[in-house]
Each structure stands twice: as structure tokens, then as C-alpha cells.
Amino acid sequence: MIRINQIKLNIAQPEAALEGRIRKLLRLKSEEFSYGIVKKSLDARHKDSLIYVYSVEVSCSGVDELKKVRELNDKNIMYTDAVKYAFPEISLGKDKKIVIVGSGPAGLFCGLFLARAGYKPVIYERGASVEERSRTVKAFWENGELDLNTNVQFGEGGAGTFSDGKLNTAVKEKAGRIRKVLETFVEFGAPREILYINKPHIGTDILEKVVYNIRREIECLGGKVFFNSRLTGISVKDGAVCGLCVNGNENVSCDRLVLAIGHSARDTFCMLKDIGLPMEPKAFAVGMRVEHPQSLINRYAYGTPESGLLPVADYKLTAKAQNGRGVYSFCMCPGGYVVNASSETGHTCVNGMSYSGRGGVNANSAIVVTVGPEDFGYGGVLGGMEFQRKLEAAAYREGKGTVPVQLNEDFTAGRASVSPGKITPQIKGRYAFGNLREVLPEFICESVIDGMKYFGKIINGFDMPDAVFAGVESRTSSPVRMLRGDNLQSTGIKGIYPCGEGAGYAGGITSAAVDGIKTAEAVASSVL
């Protein structure tokens, strides 16, 4: 197969024009060929000449492709062997009972790949199915009545279901798992373009359908999925897992237990600590969501407030505050919404969400600062969790049970906001104006203030007085890491496989799904 990089088309040119460019670059006359796009990115460095840059893979009939590449002697044209993912050889007997706790990306992909390998995994999910979950979450945003087991954090699809649906990842691996994850999303209903666009996303509306379809495939292959089923205990015999307790009264035997519990299963973290599962505190990031007009971000990226032929623009920003702390944007949602993502009574936290069309008037992103065990003020493995709780309780009080919001100029001055400026908050859930300086530690507030000033030098208007903060963003990643060995089993209890974001081994939908696949491979090849 021949790979061609750096094929450039004007944004107004149709992708069909690639065929002629390929024929010309490869000096093909009447030879037949087929091609697929493997990467598409936007080059917006020159605002008066925006272009898409493509990489393609080409198969030519009746052509010695390696010889052709050598003859052309072009650095952007090369011979390549596509990496195809393959599930490894299986050692574990098909009669073994495999239980997965959690149906986020890690749990679902682990279950799907085990089911396709001939196993019949059983998945327990504390929340509701994605259909029921959507109704429950929308009701919470409207009336403020929180369901502790079915919410933005818990339920089929995990926390990623009510997010922007970003599928890009910083994970590097050579086995083809990342490509396999994207192909699987396409197989179950995502648009094909996620296979090649530079920053793939599918939006919460499409994610709901994909999640449902993956679950139905697992069930069709003989697996089982139980909802409203919360893990409340684990049984251990001779140093190995032998069972679990669900909802406090249902005892289930198992030979292998995958813990894909997500980053917000605080009661489960406490239970795991009590049974002695090896864990350690982990750094994460804390801050607020900030909203701007999407037109401001489009102007920064494209030189015009209207995106037109272009996708709505995004950004990624980093700075170093005067106190030495790093401050950065996280999980940016173009044309998106801030959402009340709370999962505990008396606590408020927020996240960002976009639909597939990213058609909202505002853009939002978390502006966060990294915190670690030295900041928690509480010793022990669950210090980060208690730090999160403290901030979320303060946010709940400041917002009087709703999401507290504040204008940038008021946050900088340390005074409460009482009304919006030029930006109407675009929030799923009720909100109230207040003073977020009463919620966050001063070192985080100082860092955010410095960061906003610096970001305003990069994106003109980013530090505008009317930019709207909403708090608190505290669930950026898990506050703990469950220790596991090279075989992906817990270092303390045999047969337990900590997996995904909640276990501290992923940071987003794609990396969690990849870890789910790796865990499925480890389970299928395991011998205790």
C-alpha cells in the first residue's frame, strides 16, 4: 500500500478532487486504484488561504507499489503495511465466569471484545440504561432532583456520554487498538469521518446510540448487562477474588473481576480501601468552566466570526502563573454547554457537553490547575477524593443548590456577580450568580486570574470582563490509582483487573476504551 502525505485542498474544493491529485502524484495513467483518507486536518495559519491537508493510503491494481515509491523518490510518498489489530491467543477457559463492574467506555469495550472472543461476560452497572438515563438526567437539569445512581457520572456509557464526545487521545501504542476503537465506534453508528479527522468527536446525541448498540451486541453474543446494580462488596479466598456483592444483598461468584468503575465511584473507592486493594493518591486538576461567544473563538482561529464551510473552532491554552503553578484549558467544547454533573447530595460539580452539530452560541472549556497530595490537606489514599468533596460542597452552598456562576471581572475583583453581562450562560441545569472566590482555594484563584490575563494575549478578548465562570470543575480525572502489575491484575488481589479512568489508567473516552481492550486481552490470556 502507498501512503501519500501533505495533499492540500482549498476549503471550498470537494474531497472528490483527491482522486485527480493522487493520479497525478503517482503518475498513473489508465491504472485503476482505490484510496482511503487516513488523516484530515485544517491548516489555518494563513487566514486568507485556509486549506485542508490530507494523508491517504492508495492501493493500485497491476502496479509494483514498492517499486513505484522508489521511482518517485518523494518524501511525502512512502510504502506502508497497515497495522491490523488482532485479539491475542486465548488461555483462559471459556467456562470461567468473568464479571465487569461499570459500563463506561472501558467496561463496554472490555465486555465487547471478551464476548467476541467467545466468552459470556456479565456487566453490572450501578445506573440505568442509556435510554432511561437520558430521561433522568434531563429531569435533574430541569427540576434539580438528583438520582444518586443515575446521573451525569453514573449509568450506561459512563461520564463520557454527557460530554463533547472527543475521541482524540495522547496515548501512543503500536498494536492498532486506537484505530480499532474508532472503527468500532463507526461500526455501531458513529460517522465515518472520525477515522481520519484530526480531532474526532461524535457528540452526546450520537454517543447515546452507539452505547446502546454496543450493549445489544454484547447481549446478542451471550453476555449479560444488569442495570441499577451497584457493587457493594468483594469476596476474597486464598488471595484471589471469588465473588462480589451487588446492592448489598445479592452474592455473585466469579473467577475474574474487572473494575471499570469510573472516576466518581467514591463509595466504591471506600469499599476497596477497606478490603485492602492496593491504591495510591493521584494528582488531578481543579478549576472552573469558562464561557465565551463561539464567534470570538472562530475569529481567533479563522479571522472571521462565522465558520461557514469550516467546523466551529476550538483552542488549547497553557500558561504558568506567578505562583509557579501551571494553568491550562481542558476538555474544550465548541458550540457546547456547561452541565451540572453532580452525583452526591449537597455537592455541585460541572462538566462540558456538546451535541454532534456543536451548534450552541457559546464555547466553553475548563480552566484548571493541577493539584496533588501536598495540596489535599488530608492524609491517606483518599485525600484527593475528600479534597474534591470539600470544593463541591462549597460550590453547592454558593449556588444555593444550583451551579454558581460569576463574571470574569467580578472573579478578579473578588466580588459576587448579580447578573449576566453580554454573555448569557449556556448551562444544562439551574444556576445562580455568586462568588467563586468563596469556593476555590486562593492558590487556584490566583493561578486562574494570571492564566486568563495571559490567554487574553493569545486570543484577543479571552479575558473579557463578561466571560462567565461556572464551578466547580473537579472531576477531570480519578483521584486515585489502583496498583496493577504487568499482567494488569491488582498487585494485591489475584483475579481483579483495575481498568480505565476510575482505576487511574486512562483520561478520556478513547484511552479508556483502549484500556478496556487491553484488559480483555489480559483476562483472556490469564492463568492465576
PDB file of C-alpha atoms in Angstrom, residues 61-179:
ATOM      1  CA  SER A  61      -4.050  -2.645  -9.436  1.00  0.00           C
ATOM      2  CA  GLY A  62      -1.264  -4.189 -11.537  1.00  0.00           C
ATOM      3  CA  VAL A  63       1.413  -1.921 -10.076  1.00  0.00           C
ATOM      4  CA  ASP A  64       4.505  -2.867  -8.111  1.00  0.00           C
ATOM      5  CA  GLU A  65       3.838  -0.380  -5.331  1.00  0.00           C
ATOM      6  CA  LEU A  66       7.234  -0.621  -3.645  1.00  0.00           C
ATOM      7  CA  LYS A  67       8.977  -0.078  -6.990  1.00  0.00           C
ATOM      8  CA  LYS A  68       6.684   2.857  -7.751  1.00  0.00           C
ATOM      9  CA  VAL A  69       7.569   4.549  -4.455  1.00  0.00           C
ATOM     10  CA  ARG A  70      11.278   4.130  -5.095  1.00  0.00           C
ATOM     11  CA  GLU A  71      10.953   5.563  -8.600  1.00  0.00           C
ATOM     12  CA  LEU A  72       9.080   8.647  -7.420  1.00  0.00           C
ATOM     13  CA  ASN A  73      11.621   9.421  -4.669  1.00  0.00           C
ATOM     14  CA  ASP A  74       9.255  11.833  -2.893  1.00  0.00           C
ATOM     15  CA  LYS A  75       9.493  12.234   0.897  1.00  0.00           C
ATOM     16  CA  ASN A  76       5.694  12.556   1.104  1.00  0.00           C
ATOM     17  CA  ILE A  77       5.109   9.268  -0.733  1.00  0.00           C
ATOM     18  CA  MET A  78       6.025   6.037   1.020  1.00  0.00           C
ATOM     19  CA  TYR A  79       5.299   2.332   1.098  1.00  0.00           C
ATOM     20  CA  THR A  80       3.450   1.129   4.190  1.00  0.00           C
ATOM     21  CA  ASP A  81       1.979  -2.006   5.710  1.00  0.00           C
ATOM     22  CA  ALA A  82      -1.242  -1.189   7.549  1.00  0.00           C
ATOM     23  CA  VAL A  83      -1.328  -2.400  11.158  1.00  0.00           C
ATOM     24  CA  LYS A  84      -4.360  -4.607  11.721  1.00  0.00           C
ATOM     25  CA  TYR A  85      -5.491  -5.242  15.266  1.00  0.00           C
ATOM     26  CA  ALA A  86      -5.740  -8.898  16.302  1.00  0.00           C
ATOM     27  CA  PHE A  87      -7.044 -10.274  19.589  1.00  0.00           C
ATOM     28  CA  PRO A  88      -4.295 -12.459  21.125  1.00  0.00           C
ATOM     29  CA  GLU A  89      -4.326 -16.198  21.697  1.00  0.00           C
ATOM     30  CA  ILE A  90      -6.663 -17.273  24.487  1.00  0.00           C
ATOM     31  CA  SER A  91      -5.545 -19.235  27.561  1.00  0.00           C
ATOM     32  CA  LEU A  92      -8.495 -18.804  29.935  1.00  0.00           C
ATOM     33  CA  GLY A  93     -11.142 -21.495  29.669  1.00  0.00           C
ATOM     34  CA  LYS A  94     -14.485 -20.417  28.230  1.00  0.00           C
ATOM     35  CA  ASP A  95     -16.231 -21.835  31.299  1.00  0.00           C
ATOM     36  CA  LYS A  96     -14.735 -19.193  33.598  1.00  0.00           C
ATOM     37  CA  LYS A  97     -17.121 -16.536  34.879  1.00  0.00           C
ATOM     38  CA  ILE A  98     -15.978 -13.028  34.044  1.00  0.00           C
ATOM     39  CA  VAL A  99     -17.683 -10.082  35.735  1.00  0.00           C
ATOM     40  CA  ILE A 100     -17.201  -6.444  34.710  1.00  0.00           C
ATOM     41  CA  VAL A 101     -18.284  -3.622  37.012  1.00  0.00           C
ATOM     42  CA  GLY A 102     -19.114  -0.446  35.103  1.00  0.00           C
ATOM     43  CA  SER A 103     -20.414   0.193  31.589  1.00  0.00           C
ATOM     44  CA  GLY A 104     -18.406   3.251  30.591  1.00  0.00           C
ATOM     45  CA  PRO A 105     -16.044   3.029  27.592  1.00  0.00           C
ATOM     46  CA  ALA A 106     -13.610   0.793  29.475  1.00  0.00           C
ATOM     47  CA  GLY A 107     -16.245  -1.661  30.673  1.00  0.00           C
ATOM     48  CA  LEU A 108     -18.185  -1.752  27.406  1.00  0.00           C
ATOM     49  CA  PHE A 109     -15.130  -2.324  25.212  1.00  0.00           C
ATOM     50  CA  CYS A 110     -13.770  -4.926  27.610  1.00  0.00           C
ATOM     51  CA  GLY A 111     -17.122  -6.714  27.526  1.00  0.00           C
ATOM     52  CA  LEU A 112     -17.488  -6.444  23.756  1.00  0.00           C
ATOM     53  CA  PHE A 113     -14.049  -7.872  22.969  1.00  0.00           C
ATOM     54  CA  LEU A 114     -14.441 -10.687  25.504  1.00  0.00           C
ATOM     55  CA  ALA A 115     -17.849 -11.520  24.037  1.00  0.00           C
ATOM     56  CA  ARG A 116     -16.398 -11.572  20.529  1.00  0.00           C
ATOM     57  CA  ALA A 117     -13.654 -13.897  21.780  1.00  0.00           C
ATOM     58  CA  GLY A 118     -16.306 -16.420  22.833  1.00  0.00           C
ATOM     59  CA  TYR A 119     -16.798 -15.522  26.485  1.00  0.00           C
ATOM     60  CA  LYS A 120     -20.091 -14.520  28.082  1.00  0.00           C
ATOM     61  CA  PRO A 121     -19.164 -11.614  30.362  1.00  0.00           C
ATOM     62  CA  VAL A 122     -21.607 -10.278  32.924  1.00  0.00           C
ATOM     63  CA  ILE A 123     -21.666  -6.480  33.329  1.00  0.00           C
ATOM     64  CA  TYR A 124     -23.066  -4.776  36.418  1.00  0.00           C
ATOM     65  CA  GLU A 125     -23.872  -1.068  36.117  1.00  0.00           C
ATOM     66  CA  ARG A 126     -25.000   0.959  39.131  1.00  0.00           C
ATOM     67  CA  GLY A 127     -27.023   3.354  36.972  1.00  0.00           C
ATOM     68  CA  ALA A 128     -29.769   2.972  34.424  1.00  0.00           C
ATOM     69  CA  SER A 129     -29.692   2.035  30.738  1.00  0.00           C
ATOM     70  CA  VAL A 130     -28.754   4.870  28.408  1.00  0.00           C
ATOM     71  CA  GLU A 131     -32.384   5.381  27.340  1.00  0.00           C
ATOM     72  CA  GLU A 132     -33.668   5.738  30.901  1.00  0.00           C
ATOM     73  CA  ARG A 133     -30.550   7.601  31.969  1.00  0.00           C
ATOM     74  CA  SER A 134     -31.103  10.334  29.385  1.00  0.00           C
ATOM     75  CA  ARG A 135     -34.588  10.974  30.737  1.00  0.00           C
ATOM     76  CA  THR A 136     -33.367  11.006  34.350  1.00  0.00           C
ATOM     77  CA  VAL A 137     -30.505  13.418  33.653  1.00  0.00           C
ATOM     78  CA  LYS A 138     -32.719  15.811  31.706  1.00  0.00           C
ATOM     79  CA  ALA A 139     -35.234  15.785  34.576  1.00  0.00           C
ATOM     80  CA  PHE A 140     -32.437  16.638  37.029  1.00  0.00           C
ATOM     81  CA  TRP A 141     -31.352  19.588  34.903  1.00  0.00           C
ATOM     82  CA  GLU A 142     -34.946  20.835  34.870  1.00  0.00           C
ATOM     83  CA  ASN A 143     -36.050  20.261  38.469  1.00  0.00           C
ATOM     84  CA  GLY A 144     -32.832  19.740  40.439  1.00  0.00           C
ATOM     85  CA  GLU A 145     -33.867  16.334  41.860  1.00  0.00           C
ATOM     86  CA  LEU A 146     -30.664  14.257  41.867  1.00  0.00           C
ATOM     87  CA  ASP A 147     -30.674  10.479  41.435  1.00  0.00           C
ATOM     88  CA  LEU A 148     -27.578   9.199  43.255  1.00  0.00           C
ATOM     89  CA  ASN A 149     -27.097   6.205  40.954  1.00  0.00           C
ATOM     90  CA  THR A 150     -28.283   7.549  37.599  1.00  0.00           C
ATOM     91  CA  ASN A 151     -26.817  10.926  36.686  1.00  0.00           C
ATOM     92  CA  VAL A 152     -24.136  12.569  34.527  1.00  0.00           C
ATOM     93  CA  GLN A 153     -21.436  10.441  36.186  1.00  0.00           C
ATOM     94  CA  PHE A 154     -23.235   7.086  36.542  1.00  0.00           C
ATOM     95  CA  GLY A 155     -25.212   4.987  34.104  1.00  0.00           C
ATOM     96  CA  GLU A 156     -24.692   3.191  30.827  1.00  0.00           C
ATOM     97  CA  GLY A 157     -21.946   4.877  28.796  1.00  0.00           C
ATOM     98  CA  GLY A 158     -20.203   6.419  31.808  1.00  0.00           C
ATOM     99  CA  ALA A 159     -19.362  10.083  32.312  1.00  0.00           C
ATOM    100  CA  GLY A 160     -18.288  10.419  28.676  1.00  0.00           C
ATOM    101  CA  THR A 161     -21.850  10.037  27.419  1.00  0.00           C
ATOM    102  CA  PHE A 162     -22.735  13.546  28.594  1.00  0.00           C
ATOM    103  CA  SER A 163     -19.625  15.231  27.229  1.00  0.00           C
ATOM    104  CA  ASP A 164     -18.321  16.573  23.948  1.00  0.00           C
ATOM    105  CA  GLY A 165     -17.618  13.025  22.806  1.00  0.00           C
ATOM    106  CA  LYS A 166     -13.976  13.763  21.990  1.00  0.00           C
ATOM    107  CA  LEU A 167     -12.132  10.746  20.604  1.00  0.00           C
ATOM    108  CA  ASN A 168      -8.609  12.160  20.222  1.00  0.00           C
ATOM    109  CA  THR A 169      -6.015  10.869  22.654  1.00  0.00           C
ATOM    110  CA  ALA A 170      -2.382  11.378  23.566  1.00  0.00           C
ATOM    111  CA  VAL A 171      -1.927   7.618  24.051  1.00  0.00           C
ATOM    112  CA  LYS A 172       0.735   6.059  21.813  1.00  0.00           C
ATOM    113  CA  GLU A 173       0.572   2.360  21.000  1.00  0.00           C
ATOM    114  CA  LYS A 174       1.587   0.149  18.071  1.00  0.00           C
ATOM    115  CA  ALA A 175      -0.904  -2.721  18.263  1.00  0.00           C
ATOM    116  CA  GLY A 176      -3.648  -0.907  16.363  1.00  0.00           C
ATOM    117  CA  ARG A 177      -6.018  -0.618  19.325  1.00  0.00           C
ATOM    118  CA  ILE A 178      -6.718   3.111  18.840  1.00  0.00           C
ATOM    119  CA  ARG A 179      -7.723   2.539  15.219  1.00  0.00           C
TER     120      ARG A 179
END
